[in-house]
Short mmCIF file of C-alpha atoms in Angstrom, two decimals:
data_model
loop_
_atom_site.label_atom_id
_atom_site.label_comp_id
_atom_site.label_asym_id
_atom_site.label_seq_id
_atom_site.Cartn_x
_atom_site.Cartn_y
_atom_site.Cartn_z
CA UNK I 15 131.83 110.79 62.77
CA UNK I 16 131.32 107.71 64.51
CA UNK I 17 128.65 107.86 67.38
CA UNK I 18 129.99 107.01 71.08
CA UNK I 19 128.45 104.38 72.70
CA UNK I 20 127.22 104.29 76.13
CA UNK I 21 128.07 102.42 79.05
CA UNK I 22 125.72 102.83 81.40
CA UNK I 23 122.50 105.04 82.18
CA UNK I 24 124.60 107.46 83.78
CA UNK I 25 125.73 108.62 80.19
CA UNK I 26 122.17 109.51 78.95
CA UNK I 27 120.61 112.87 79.70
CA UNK I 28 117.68 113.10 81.37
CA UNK I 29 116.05 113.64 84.60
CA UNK I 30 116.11 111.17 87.32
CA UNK I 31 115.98 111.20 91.05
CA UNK I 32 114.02 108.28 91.93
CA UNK I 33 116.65 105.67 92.67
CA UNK I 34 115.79 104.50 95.60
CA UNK I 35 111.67 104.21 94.36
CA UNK I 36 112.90 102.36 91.37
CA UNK I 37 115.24 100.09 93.30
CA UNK I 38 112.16 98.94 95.70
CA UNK I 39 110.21 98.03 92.47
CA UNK I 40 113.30 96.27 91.02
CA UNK I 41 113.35 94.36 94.45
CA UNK I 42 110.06 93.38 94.75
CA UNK I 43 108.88 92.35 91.72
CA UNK I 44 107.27 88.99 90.85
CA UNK I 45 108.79 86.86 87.87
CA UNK I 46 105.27 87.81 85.84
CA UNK I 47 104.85 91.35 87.12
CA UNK I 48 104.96 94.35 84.55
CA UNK I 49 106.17 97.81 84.92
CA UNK I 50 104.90 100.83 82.41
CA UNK I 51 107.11 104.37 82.48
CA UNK I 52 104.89 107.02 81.00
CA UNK I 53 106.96 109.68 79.43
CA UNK I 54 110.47 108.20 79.04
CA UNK I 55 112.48 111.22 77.02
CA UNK I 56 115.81 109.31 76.17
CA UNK I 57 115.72 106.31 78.53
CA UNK I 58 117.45 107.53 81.59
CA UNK I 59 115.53 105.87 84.49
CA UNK I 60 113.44 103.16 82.92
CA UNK I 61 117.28 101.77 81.65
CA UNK I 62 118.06 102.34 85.30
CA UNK I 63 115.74 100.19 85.96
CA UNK I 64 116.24 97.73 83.72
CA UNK I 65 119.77 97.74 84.87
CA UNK I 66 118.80 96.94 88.28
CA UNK I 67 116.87 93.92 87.30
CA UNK I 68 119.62 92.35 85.36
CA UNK I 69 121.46 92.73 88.54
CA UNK I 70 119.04 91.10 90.44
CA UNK I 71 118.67 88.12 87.74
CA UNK I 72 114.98 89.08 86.70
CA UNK I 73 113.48 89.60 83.39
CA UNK I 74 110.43 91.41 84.23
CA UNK I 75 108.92 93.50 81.06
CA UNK I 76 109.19 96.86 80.88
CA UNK I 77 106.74 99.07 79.02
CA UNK I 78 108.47 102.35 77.87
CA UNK I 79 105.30 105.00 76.42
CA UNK I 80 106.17 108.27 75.24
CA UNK I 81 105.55 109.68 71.53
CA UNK I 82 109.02 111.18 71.71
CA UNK I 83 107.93 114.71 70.30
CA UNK I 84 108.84 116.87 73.95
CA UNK I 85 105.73 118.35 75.40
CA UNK I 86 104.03 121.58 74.60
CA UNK I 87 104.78 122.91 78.61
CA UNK I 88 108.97 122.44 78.23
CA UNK I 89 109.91 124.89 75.64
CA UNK I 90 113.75 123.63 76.09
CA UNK I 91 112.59 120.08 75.01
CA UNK I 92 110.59 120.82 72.02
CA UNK I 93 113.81 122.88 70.78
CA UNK I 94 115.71 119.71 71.34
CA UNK I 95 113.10 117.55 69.57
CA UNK I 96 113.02 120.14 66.76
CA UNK I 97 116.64 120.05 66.17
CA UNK I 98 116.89 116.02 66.19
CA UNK I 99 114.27 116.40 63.30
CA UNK I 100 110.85 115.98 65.37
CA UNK I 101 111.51 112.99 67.16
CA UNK I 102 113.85 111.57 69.85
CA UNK I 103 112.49 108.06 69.51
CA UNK I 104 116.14 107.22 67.52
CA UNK I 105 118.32 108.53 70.57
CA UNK I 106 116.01 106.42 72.91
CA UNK I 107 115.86 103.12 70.72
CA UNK I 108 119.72 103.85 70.88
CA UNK I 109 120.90 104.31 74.31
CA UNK I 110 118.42 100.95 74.93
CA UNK I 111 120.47 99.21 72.24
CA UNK I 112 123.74 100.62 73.45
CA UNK I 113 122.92 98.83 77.04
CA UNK I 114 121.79 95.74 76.12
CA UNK I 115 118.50 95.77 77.31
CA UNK I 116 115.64 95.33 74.67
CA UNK I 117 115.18 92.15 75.95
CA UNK I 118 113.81 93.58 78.81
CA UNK I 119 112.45 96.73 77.50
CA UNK I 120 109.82 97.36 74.97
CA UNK I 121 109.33 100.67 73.26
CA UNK I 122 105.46 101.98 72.66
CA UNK I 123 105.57 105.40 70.42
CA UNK I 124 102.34 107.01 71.22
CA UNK I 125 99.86 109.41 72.95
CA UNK I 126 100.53 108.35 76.66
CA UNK I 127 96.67 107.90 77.22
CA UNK I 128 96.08 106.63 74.46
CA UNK I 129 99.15 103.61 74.44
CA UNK I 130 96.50 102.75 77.77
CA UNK I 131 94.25 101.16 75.30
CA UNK I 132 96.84 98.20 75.09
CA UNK I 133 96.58 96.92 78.23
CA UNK I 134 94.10 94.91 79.75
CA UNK I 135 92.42 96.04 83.05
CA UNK I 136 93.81 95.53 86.83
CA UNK I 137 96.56 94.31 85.05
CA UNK I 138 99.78 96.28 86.01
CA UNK I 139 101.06 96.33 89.47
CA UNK I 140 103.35 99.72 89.17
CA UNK I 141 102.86 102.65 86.65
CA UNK I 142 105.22 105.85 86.58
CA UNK I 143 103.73 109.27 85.29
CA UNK I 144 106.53 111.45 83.88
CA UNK I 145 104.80 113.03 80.92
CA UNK I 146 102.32 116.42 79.97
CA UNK I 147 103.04 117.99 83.31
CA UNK I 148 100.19 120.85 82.83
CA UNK I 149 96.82 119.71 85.24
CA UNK I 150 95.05 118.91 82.34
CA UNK I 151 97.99 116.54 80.85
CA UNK I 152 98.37 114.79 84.56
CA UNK I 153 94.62 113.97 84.72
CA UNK I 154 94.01 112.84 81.64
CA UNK I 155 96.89 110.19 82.33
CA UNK I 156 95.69 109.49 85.64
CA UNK I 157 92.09 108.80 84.18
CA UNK I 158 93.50 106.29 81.00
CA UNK I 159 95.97 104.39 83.44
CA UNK I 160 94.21 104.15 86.51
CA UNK I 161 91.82 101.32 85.18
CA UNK I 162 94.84 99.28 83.69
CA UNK I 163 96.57 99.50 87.42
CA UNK I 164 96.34 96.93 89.22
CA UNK I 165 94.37 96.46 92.18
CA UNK I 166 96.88 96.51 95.12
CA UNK I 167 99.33 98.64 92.52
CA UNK I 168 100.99 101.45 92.94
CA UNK I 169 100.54 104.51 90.88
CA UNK I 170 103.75 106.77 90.84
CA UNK I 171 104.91 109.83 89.25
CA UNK I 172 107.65 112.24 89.08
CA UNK I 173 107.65 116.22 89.92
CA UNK I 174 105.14 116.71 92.64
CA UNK I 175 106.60 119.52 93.63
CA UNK I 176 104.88 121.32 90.87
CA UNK I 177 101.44 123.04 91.71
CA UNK I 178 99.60 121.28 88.96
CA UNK I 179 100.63 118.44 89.24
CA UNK I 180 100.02 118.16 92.89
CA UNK I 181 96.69 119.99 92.05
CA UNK I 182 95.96 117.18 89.59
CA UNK I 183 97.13 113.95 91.93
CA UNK I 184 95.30 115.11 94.96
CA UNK I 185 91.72 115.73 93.14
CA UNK I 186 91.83 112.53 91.18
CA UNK I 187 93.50 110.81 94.13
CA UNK I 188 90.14 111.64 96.25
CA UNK I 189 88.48 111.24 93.74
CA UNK I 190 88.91 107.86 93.49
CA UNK I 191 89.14 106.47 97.10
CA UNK I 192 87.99 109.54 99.47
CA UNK I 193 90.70 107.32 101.96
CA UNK I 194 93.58 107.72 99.67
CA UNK I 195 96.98 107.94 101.00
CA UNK I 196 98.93 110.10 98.83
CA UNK I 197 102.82 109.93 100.00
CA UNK I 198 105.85 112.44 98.50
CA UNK I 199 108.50 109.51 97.89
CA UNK I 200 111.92 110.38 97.43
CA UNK I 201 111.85 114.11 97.02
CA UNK I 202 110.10 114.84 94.41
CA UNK I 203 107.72 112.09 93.37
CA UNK I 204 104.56 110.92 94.34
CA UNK I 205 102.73 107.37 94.95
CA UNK I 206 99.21 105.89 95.75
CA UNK I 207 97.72 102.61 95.65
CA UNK I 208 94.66 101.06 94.40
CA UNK I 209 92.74 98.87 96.79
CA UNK I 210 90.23 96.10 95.98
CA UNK I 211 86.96 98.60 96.00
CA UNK I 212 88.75 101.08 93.52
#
């Protein structure tokens, strides 16, 4: 049986209600700027993204990091993992193909904190958090990204709404500039930026 292609991000399931956050970064970014998605699952919003910037005649690269096995707090994920044979990375590299947009993005398979290694410091002006979302998961990407952000960048996540993960963003967010302004963006994510002293 012959596998359907898709048309558009709308086709691949995921989880993704930061539009709006995504289309300001689309909007605003510089012709050398990078963006890095942390936990991408099957590509839903980092090939919204990607879509955008077509749309806007950019070519910014995009970094998508995620080791594609589920994580250990999403029972319903692992199951899925399980039954596509351990890994999700094919349905990913897929739906990117399907789209057209591996010129634009570029997959890293890996432990989210430790695909940080990769990039130099103060080097990326916006970095999305969508992975582990226990407190211990969220901080330890929060400590291996923050250096690479950089300074003036933006450092965003999905599903504040969740105790730990607010637990986690707050105490590392103060931790790091006792003046941080921590803002809920768009429902249900989060976003704070790094100024020159951080």
């Amino acid at each position: 049986m012959t596998e359907t292609k898709i048309k558009s991000y709308e086709d691949i399931d995921g989880f993704f209600d930061w539009e709006e956050l995504y289309d300001s970064i689309a909007e605003s970014m510089q012709e050398d700027w990078i963006h890095v998605e942390v936990g991408v699952w099957k590509g839903k919003s980092i090939c919204y993204l990607a879509e955008r910037l077509k749309k806007l005649n950019k070519s910014n690269r995009l970094f998508a990091v995620d080791w594609f096995k589920g994580t250990t707090d999403e029972q319903g994920l692992l199951d899925e993992v399980e039954a596509n044979g351990g890994s999700i990375l094919d349905i990913f590299e897929k739906n990117v193909k399907d789209l057209g947009l591996e010129d634009l993005i570029t997959t890293i398979e890996s432990d989210s904190a430790e695909a940080a290694r990769h990039f130099p410091y103060n080097s990326i002006p916006s970095i999305f958090i969508d992975a582990n979302h226990t407190y211990e998961g969220v901080m330890r990407d929060l400590e291996a990204w923050w250096p690479k952000l950089a300074h003036g960048g933006w450092m965003l996540g999905h599903d504040f709404c969740a105790e730990q993960i607010k637990r986690a963003v707050y105490h590392f967010g103060y931790r790091v500039d006792k003046h941080a302004e921590i803002h809920q963006i768009t429902g249900n994510s989060f976003g704070f930026q790094k100024n020159h002293k951080s």
